[in-house]
PDB file of C-alpha atoms and ligand atoms in Angstrom:
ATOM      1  CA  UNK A  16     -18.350   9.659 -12.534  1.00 82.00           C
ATOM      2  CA  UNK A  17     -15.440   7.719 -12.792  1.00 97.00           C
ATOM      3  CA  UNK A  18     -11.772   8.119 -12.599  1.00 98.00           C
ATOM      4  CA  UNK A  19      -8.256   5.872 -12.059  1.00 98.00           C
ATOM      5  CA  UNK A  20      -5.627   5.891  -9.529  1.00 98.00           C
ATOM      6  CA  UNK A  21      -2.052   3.783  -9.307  1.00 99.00           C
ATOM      7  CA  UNK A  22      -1.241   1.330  -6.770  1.00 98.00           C
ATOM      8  CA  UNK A  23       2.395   0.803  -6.116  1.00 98.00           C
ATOM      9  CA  UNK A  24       3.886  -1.057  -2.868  1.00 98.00           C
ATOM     10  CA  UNK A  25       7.572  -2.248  -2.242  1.00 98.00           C
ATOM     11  CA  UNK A  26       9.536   0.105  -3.574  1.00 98.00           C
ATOM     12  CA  UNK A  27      12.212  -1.270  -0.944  1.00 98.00           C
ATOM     13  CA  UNK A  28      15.553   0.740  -1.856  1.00 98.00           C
ATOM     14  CA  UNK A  29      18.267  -1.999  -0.717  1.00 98.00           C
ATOM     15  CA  UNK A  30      16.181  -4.892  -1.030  1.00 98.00           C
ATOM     16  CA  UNK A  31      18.179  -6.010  -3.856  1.00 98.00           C
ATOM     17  CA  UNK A  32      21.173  -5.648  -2.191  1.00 97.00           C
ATOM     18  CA  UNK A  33      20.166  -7.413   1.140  1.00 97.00           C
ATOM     19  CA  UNK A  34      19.544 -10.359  -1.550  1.00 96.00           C
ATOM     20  CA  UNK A  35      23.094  -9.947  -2.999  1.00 95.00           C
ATOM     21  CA  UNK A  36      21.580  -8.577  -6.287  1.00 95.00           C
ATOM     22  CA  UNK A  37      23.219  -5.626  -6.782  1.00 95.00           C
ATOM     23  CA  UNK A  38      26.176  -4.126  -8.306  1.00 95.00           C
ATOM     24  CA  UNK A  39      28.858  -3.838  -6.116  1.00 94.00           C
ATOM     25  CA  UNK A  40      29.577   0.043  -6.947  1.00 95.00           C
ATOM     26  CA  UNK A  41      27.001   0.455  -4.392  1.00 93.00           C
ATOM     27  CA  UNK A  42      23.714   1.801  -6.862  1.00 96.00           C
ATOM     28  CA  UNK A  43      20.513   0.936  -6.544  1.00 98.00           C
ATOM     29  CA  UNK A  44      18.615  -1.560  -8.829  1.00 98.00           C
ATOM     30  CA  UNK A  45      15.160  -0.220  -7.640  1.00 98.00           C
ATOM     31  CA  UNK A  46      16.351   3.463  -8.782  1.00 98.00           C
ATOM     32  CA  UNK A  47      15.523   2.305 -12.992  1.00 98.00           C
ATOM     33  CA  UNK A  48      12.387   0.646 -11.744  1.00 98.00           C
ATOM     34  CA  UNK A  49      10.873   3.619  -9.446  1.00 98.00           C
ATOM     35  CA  UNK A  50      11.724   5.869 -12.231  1.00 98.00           C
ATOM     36  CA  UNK A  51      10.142   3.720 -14.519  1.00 98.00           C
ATOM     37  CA  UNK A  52       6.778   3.853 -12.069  1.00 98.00           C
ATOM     38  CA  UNK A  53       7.046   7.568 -11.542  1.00 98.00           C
ATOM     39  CA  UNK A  54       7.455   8.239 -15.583  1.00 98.00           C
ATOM     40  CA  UNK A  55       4.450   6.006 -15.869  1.00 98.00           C
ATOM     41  CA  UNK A  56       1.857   7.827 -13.516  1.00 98.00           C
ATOM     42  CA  UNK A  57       3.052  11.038 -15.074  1.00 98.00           C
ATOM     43  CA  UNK A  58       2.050   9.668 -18.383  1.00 98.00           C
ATOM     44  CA  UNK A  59      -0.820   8.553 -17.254  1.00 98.00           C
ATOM     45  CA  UNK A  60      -1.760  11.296 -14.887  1.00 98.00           C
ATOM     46  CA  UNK A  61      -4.030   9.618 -12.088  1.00 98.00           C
ATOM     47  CA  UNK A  62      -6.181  10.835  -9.378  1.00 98.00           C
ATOM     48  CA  UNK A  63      -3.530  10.074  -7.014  1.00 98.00           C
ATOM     49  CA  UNK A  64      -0.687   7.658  -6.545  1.00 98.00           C
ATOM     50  CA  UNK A  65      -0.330   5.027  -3.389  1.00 99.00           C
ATOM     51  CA  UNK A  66       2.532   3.393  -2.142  1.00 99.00           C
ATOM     52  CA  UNK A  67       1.626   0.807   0.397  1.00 98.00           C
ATOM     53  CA  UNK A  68       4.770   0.023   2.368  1.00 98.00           C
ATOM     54  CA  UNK A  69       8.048  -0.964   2.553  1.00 98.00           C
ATOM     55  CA  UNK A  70       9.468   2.435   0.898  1.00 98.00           C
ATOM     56  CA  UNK A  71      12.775   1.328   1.739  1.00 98.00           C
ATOM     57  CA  UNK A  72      15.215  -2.095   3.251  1.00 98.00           C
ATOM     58  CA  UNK A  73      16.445  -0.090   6.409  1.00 98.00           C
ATOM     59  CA  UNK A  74      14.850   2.643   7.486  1.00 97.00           C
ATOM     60  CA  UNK A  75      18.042   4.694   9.631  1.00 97.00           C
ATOM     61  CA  UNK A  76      19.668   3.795   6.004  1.00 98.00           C
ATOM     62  CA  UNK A  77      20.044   8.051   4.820  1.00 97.00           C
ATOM     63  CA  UNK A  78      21.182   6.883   1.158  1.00 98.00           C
ATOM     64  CA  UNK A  79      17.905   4.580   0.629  1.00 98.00           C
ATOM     65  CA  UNK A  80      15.569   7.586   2.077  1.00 98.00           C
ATOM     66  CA  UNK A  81      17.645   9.908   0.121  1.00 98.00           C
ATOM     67  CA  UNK A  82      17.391   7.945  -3.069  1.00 98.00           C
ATOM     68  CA  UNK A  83      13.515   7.344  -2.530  1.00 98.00           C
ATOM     69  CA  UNK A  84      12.455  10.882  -1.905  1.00 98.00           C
ATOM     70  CA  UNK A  85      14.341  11.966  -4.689  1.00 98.00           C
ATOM     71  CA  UNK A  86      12.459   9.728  -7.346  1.00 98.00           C
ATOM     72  CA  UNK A  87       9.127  10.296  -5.734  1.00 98.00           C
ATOM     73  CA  UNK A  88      10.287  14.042  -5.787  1.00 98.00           C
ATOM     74  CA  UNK A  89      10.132  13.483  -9.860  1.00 98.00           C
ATOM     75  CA  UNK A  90       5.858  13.047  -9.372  1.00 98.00           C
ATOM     76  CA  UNK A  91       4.269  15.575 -10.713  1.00 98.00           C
ATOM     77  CA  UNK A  92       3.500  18.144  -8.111  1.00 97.00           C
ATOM     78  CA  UNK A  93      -0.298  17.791  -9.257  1.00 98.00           C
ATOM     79  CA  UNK A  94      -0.717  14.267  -8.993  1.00 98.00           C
ATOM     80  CA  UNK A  95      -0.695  13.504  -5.446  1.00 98.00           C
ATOM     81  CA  UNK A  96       1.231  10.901  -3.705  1.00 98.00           C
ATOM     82  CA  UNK A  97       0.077   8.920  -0.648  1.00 98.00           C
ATOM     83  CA  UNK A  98       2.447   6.662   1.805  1.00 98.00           C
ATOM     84  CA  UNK A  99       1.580   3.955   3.868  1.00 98.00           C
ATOM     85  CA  UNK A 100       4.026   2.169   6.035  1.00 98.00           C
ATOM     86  CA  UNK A 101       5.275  -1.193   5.708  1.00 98.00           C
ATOM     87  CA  UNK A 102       7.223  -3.621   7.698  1.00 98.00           C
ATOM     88  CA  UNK A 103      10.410  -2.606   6.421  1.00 98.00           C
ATOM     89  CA  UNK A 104       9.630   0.703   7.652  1.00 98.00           C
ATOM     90  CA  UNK A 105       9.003  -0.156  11.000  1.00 98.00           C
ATOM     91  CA  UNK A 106       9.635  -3.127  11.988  1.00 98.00           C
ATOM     92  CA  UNK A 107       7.915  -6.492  12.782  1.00 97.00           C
ATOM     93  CA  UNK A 108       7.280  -5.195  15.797  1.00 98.00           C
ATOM     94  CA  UNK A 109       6.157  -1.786  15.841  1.00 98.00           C
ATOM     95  CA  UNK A 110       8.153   0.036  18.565  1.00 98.00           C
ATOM     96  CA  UNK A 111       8.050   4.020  19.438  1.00 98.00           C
ATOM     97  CA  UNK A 112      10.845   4.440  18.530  1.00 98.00           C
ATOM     98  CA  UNK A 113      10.317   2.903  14.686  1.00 98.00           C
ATOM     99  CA  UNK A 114       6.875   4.919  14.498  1.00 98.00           C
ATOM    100  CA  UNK A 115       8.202   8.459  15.739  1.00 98.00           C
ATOM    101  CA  UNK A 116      11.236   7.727  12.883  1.00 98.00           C
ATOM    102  CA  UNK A 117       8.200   7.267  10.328  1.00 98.00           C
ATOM    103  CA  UNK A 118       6.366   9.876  11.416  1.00 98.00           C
ATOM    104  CA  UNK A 119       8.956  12.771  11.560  1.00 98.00           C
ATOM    105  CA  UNK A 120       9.865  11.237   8.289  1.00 97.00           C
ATOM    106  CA  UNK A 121       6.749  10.761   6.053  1.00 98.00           C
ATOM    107  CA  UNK A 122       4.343  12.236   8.371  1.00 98.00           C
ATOM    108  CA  UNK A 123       0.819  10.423   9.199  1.00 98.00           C
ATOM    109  CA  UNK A 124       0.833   6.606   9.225  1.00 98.00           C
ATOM    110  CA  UNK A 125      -2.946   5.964   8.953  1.00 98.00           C
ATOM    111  CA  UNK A 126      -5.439   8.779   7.636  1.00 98.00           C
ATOM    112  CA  UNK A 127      -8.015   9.241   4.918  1.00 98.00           C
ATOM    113  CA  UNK A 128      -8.711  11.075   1.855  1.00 98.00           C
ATOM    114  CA  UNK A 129     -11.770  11.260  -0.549  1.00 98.00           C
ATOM    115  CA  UNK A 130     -11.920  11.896  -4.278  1.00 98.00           C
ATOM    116  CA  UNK A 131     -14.624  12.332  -6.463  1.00 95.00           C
ATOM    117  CA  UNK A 132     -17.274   9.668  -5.082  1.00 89.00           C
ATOM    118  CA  UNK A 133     -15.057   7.429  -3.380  1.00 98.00           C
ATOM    119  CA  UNK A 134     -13.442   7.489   0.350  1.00 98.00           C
ATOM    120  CA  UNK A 135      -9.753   6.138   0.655  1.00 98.00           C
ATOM    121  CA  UNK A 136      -8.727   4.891   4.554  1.00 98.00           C
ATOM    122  CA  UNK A 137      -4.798   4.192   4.488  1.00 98.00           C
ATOM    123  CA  UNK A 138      -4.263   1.924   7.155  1.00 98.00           C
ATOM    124  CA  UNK A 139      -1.187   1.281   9.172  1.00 98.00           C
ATOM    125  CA  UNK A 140      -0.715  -2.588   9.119  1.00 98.00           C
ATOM    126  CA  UNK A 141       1.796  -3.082  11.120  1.00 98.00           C
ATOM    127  CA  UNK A 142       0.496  -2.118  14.149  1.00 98.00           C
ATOM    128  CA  UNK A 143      -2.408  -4.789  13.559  1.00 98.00           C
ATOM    129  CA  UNK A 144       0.218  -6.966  12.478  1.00 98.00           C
ATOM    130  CA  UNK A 145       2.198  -7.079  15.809  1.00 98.00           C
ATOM    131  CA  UNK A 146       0.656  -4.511  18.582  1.00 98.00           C
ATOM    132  CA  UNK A 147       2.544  -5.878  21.272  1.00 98.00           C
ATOM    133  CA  UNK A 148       5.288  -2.663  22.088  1.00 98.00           C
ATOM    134  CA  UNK A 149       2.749  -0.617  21.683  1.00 98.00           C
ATOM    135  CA  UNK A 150      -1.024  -1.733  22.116  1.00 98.00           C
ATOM    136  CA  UNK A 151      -2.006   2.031  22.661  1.00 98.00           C
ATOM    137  CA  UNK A 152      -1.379   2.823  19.359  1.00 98.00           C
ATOM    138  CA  UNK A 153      -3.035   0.012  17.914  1.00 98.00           C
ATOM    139  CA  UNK A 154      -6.406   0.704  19.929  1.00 98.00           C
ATOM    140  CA  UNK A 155      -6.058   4.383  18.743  1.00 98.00           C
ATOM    141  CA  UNK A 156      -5.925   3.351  14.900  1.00 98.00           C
ATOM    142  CA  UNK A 157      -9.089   1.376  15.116  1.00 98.00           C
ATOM    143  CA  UNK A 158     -10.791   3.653  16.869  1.00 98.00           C
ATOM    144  CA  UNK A 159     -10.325   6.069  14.048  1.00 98.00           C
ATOM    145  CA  UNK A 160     -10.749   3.285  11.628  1.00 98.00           C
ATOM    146  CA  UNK A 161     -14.163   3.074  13.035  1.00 98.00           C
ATOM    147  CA  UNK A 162     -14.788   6.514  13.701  1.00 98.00           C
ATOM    148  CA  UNK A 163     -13.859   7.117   9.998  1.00 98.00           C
ATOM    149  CA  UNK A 164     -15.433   4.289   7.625  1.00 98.00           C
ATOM    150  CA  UNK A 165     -18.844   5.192  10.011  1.00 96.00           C
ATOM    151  CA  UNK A 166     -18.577   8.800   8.805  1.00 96.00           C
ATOM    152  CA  UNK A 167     -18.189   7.564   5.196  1.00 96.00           C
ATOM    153  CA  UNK A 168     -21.484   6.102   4.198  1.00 88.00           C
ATOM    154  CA  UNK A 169     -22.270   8.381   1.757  1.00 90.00           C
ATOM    155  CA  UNK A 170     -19.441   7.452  -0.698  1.00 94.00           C
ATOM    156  CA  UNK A 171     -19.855   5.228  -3.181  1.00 95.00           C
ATOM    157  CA  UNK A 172     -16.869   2.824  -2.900  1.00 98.00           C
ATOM    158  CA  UNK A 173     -14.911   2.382   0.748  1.00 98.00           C
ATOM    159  CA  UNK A 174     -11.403   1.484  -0.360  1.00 98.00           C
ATOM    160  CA  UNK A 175      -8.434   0.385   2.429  1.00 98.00           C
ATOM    161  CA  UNK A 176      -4.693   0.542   1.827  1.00 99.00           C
ATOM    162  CA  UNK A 177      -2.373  -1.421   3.601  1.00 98.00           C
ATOM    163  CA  UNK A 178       0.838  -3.095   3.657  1.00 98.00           C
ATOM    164  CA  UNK A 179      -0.001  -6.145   5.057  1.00 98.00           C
ATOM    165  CA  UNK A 180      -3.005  -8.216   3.339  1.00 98.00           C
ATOM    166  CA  UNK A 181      -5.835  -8.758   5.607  1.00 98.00           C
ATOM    167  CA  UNK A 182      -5.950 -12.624   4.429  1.00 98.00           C
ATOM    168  CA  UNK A 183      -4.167 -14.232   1.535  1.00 97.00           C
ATOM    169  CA  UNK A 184      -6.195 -17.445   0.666  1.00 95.00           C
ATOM    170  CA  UNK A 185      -9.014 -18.097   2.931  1.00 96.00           C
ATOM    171  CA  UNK A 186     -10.213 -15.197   5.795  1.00 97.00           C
ATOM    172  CA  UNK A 187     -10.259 -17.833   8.020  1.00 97.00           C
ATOM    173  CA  UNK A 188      -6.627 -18.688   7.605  1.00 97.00           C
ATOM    174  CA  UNK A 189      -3.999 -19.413  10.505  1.00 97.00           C
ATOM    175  CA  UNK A 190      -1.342 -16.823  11.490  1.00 97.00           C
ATOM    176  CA  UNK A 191       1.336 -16.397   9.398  1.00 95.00           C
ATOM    177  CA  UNK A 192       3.999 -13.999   8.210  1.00 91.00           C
ATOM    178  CA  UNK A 193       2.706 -12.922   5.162  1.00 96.00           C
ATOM    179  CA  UNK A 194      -0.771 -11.288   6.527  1.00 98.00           C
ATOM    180  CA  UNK A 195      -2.590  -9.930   9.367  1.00 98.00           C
ATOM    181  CA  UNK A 196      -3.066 -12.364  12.244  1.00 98.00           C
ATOM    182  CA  UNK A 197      -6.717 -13.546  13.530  1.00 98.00           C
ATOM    183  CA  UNK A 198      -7.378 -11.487  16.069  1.00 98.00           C
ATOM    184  CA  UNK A 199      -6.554  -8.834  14.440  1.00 98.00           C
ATOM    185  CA  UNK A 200      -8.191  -9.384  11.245  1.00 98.00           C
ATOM    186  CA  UNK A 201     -10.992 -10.344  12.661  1.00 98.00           C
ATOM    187  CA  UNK A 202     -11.555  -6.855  14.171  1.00 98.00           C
ATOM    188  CA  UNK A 203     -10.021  -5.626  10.306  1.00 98.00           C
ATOM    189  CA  UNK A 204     -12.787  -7.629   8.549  1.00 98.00           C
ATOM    190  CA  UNK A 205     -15.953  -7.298  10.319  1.00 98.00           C
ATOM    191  CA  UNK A 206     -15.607  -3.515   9.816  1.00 98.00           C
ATOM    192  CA  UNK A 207     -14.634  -3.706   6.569  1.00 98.00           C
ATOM    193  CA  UNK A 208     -18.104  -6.123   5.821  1.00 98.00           C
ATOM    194  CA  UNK A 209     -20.354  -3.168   8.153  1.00 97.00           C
ATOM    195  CA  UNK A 210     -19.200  -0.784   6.234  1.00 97.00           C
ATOM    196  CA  UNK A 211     -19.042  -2.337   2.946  1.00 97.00           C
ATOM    197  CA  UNK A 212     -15.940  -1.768   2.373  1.00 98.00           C
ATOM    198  CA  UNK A 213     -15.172  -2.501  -1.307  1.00 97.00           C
ATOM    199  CA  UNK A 214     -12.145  -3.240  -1.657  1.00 98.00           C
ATOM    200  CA  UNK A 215      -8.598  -3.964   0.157  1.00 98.00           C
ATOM    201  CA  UNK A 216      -5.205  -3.081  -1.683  1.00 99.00           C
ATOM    202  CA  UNK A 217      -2.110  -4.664   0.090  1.00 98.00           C
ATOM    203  CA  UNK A 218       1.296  -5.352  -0.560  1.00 98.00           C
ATOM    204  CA  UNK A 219       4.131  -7.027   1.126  1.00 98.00           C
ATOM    205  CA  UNK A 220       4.093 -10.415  -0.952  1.00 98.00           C
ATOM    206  CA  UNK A 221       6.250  -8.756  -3.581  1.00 98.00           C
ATOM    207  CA  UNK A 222       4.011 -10.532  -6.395  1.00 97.00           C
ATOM    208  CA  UNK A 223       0.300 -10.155  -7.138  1.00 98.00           C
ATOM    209  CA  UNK A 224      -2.552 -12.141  -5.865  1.00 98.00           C
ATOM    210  CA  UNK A 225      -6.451 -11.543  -5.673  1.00 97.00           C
ATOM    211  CA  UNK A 226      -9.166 -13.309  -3.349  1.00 98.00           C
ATOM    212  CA  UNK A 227     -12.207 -12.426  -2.386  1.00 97.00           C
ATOM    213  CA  UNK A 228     -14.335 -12.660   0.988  1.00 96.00           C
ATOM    214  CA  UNK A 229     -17.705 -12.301  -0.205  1.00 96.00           C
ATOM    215  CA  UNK A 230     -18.098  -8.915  -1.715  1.00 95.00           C
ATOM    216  CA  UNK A 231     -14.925  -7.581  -0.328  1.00 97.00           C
ATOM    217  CA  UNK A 232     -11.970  -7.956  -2.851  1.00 98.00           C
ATOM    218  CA  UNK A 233      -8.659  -8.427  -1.386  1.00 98.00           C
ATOM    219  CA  UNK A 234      -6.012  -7.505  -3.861  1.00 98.00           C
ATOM    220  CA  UNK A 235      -2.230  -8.178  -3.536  1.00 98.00           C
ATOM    221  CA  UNK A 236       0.259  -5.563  -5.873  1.00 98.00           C
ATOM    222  CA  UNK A 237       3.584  -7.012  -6.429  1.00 98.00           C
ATOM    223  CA  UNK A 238       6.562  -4.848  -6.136  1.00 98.00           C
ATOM    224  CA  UNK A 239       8.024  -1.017  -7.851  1.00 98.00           C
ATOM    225  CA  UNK A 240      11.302  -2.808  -6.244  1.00 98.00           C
ATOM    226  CA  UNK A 241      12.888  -6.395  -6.084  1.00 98.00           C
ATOM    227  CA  UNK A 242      10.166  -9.045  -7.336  1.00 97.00           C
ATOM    228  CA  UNK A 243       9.745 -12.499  -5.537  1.00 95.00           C
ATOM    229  CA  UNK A 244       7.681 -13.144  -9.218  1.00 91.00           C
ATOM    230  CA  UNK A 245       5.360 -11.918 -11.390  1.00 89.00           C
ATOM    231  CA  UNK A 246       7.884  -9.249 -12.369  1.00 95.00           C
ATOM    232  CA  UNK A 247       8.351  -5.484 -10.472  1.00 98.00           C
ATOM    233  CA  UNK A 248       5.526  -3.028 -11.304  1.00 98.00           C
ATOM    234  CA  UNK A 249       2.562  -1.504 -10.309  1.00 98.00           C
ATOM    235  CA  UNK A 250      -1.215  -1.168 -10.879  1.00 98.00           C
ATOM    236  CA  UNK A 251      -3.880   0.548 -12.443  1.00 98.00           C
ATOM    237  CA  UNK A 252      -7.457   0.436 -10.435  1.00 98.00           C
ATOM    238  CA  UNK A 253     -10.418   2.659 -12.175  1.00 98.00           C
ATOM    239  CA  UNK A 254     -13.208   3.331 -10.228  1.00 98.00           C
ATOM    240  CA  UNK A 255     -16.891   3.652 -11.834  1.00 97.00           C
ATOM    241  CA  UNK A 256     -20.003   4.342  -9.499  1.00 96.00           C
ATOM    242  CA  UNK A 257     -21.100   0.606  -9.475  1.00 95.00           C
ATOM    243  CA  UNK A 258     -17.884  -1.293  -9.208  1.00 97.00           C
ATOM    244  CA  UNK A 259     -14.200  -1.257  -9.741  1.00 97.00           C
ATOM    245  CA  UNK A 260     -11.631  -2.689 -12.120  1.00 98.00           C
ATOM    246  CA  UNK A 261      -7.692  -3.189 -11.888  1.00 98.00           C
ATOM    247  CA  UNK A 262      -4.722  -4.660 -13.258  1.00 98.00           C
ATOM    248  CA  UNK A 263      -1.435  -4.855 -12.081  1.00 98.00           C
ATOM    249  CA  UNK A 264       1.573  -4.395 -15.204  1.00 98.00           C
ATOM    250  CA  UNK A 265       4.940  -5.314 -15.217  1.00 97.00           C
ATOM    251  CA  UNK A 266       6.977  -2.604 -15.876  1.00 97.00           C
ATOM    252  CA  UNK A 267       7.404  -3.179 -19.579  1.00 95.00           C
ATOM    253  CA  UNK A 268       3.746  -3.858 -20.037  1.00 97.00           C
ATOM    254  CA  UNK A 269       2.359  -0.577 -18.542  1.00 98.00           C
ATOM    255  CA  UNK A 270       0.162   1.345 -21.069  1.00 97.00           C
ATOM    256  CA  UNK A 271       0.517   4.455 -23.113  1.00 96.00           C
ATOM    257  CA  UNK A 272      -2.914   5.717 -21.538  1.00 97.00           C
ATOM    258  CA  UNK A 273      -5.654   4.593 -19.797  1.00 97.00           C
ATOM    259  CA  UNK A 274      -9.370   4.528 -21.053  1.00 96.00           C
ATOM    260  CA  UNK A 275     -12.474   4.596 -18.661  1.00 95.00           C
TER     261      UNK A 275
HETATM  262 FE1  FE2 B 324       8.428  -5.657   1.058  1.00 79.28          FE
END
């Protein structure tokens, strides 16, 4: 059996404007290029679409949520769409407050789906990122993260989705902003190798990347919205019983259809 999904992250509505990059009559930049992703996957008609994080600049910002829901309101209603939350969303530093605005928003912030052969964990990174306001929610998560890739054993491929990358050069690597910190990705990673866990799709660098840490891959999507380089778009993973293959596209470069 095999089948494809689409990875997008950063979608970010007001990113170009925090970067004094927009037009001054107040639209939206990432409105052409979400549109442009959105046409795409119903084009292409995946299993499913995921956004890992950062949906939008400022999260109490109604015109950016407005202006986001209305474009991912253009999926079709077949296709399904899956969120994940990014920093953006809710802060550096997780708070209550942020993840109850998420929540009543979007609804859950980590959960799990399956399709076909394969089990799909989206993790919220940003409470590994920075648990400190609210350690009780991180324990929670990896409790269920446990609880959850334990129960999936039977499925051929294990696949996380998260904002944050679990490591960005070496798994070893010190803190830093742009992925999960040690102690936390220590925790991440050795369940991710129990479980065999085959891959890790991320976000948050706003330009794609790929490692590896033995077996695990740890893949990097660059943005829907503003791009730091590599050029905004999104990308297409298929998944065949013994292994996977992806490619992120520019949003120009995206095909007419994809072949398994
Ligand atoms: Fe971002």
């Amino acid at each position: 059996m095999s089948f494809f999904f689409i990875q997008m992250s950063d979608p970010q509505f007001g990113m170009f404007a925090s970067r004094d990059a927009a037009p001054s009559d107040g639209s939206f930049p990432e409105t052409e290029l979400f549109e442009k992703a959105i046409a795409a996957a119903n084009r292409l008609r995946p299993a499913f679409v995921v956004i890992t994080g950062d949906l939008v600049q400022v999260p109490t910002d109604e015109r950016q949520h407005e202006e986001l829901t209305r474009i991912a309101g253009l999926l079709d209603e077949d296709i399904p769409l899956k969120l994940a939350p990014g920093n953006a969303d809710l802060g550096n530093t997780p708070t209550d407050e942020s993840l109850s605005r998420f929540r009543n928003k979007f609804g859950r912030d980590y959960y799990s789906f399956d399709h076909e052969n394969s089990h799909f964990t989206v993790v919220n990174s940003c409470l590994a990122f920075d648990p400190s306001e609210v350690p009780s929610e991180w324990e929670a998560e990896l409790t269920f993260l446990k609880e959850d890739l334990a129960a999936a054993g039977e499925s051929k491929h294990r696949i996380l989705f998260m904002h944050h990358p679990l490591f960005g050069d070496d798994p070893t690597e010190a803190d830093n902003h742009m992925s999960i910190p040690q102690d936390q990705r220590k925790e991440l990673l050795n369940l991710a190798h129990e479980t065999t866990v085959t891959a890790v799709f991320a976000g948050h660098w706003h330009r794609p990347h790929e490692v590896n840490d033995g077996d695990l891959m740890m893949v990097i999507t660059g943005a829907v919205g503003y791009p730091i380089s590599g050029g905004s778009g999104l990308r297409i993973v298929k998944v065949y019983d013994d292994r996977l293959e992806h490619e992120y596209f520019s949003m120009d470069t995206i095909p007419d259809t994809v072949s398994l």
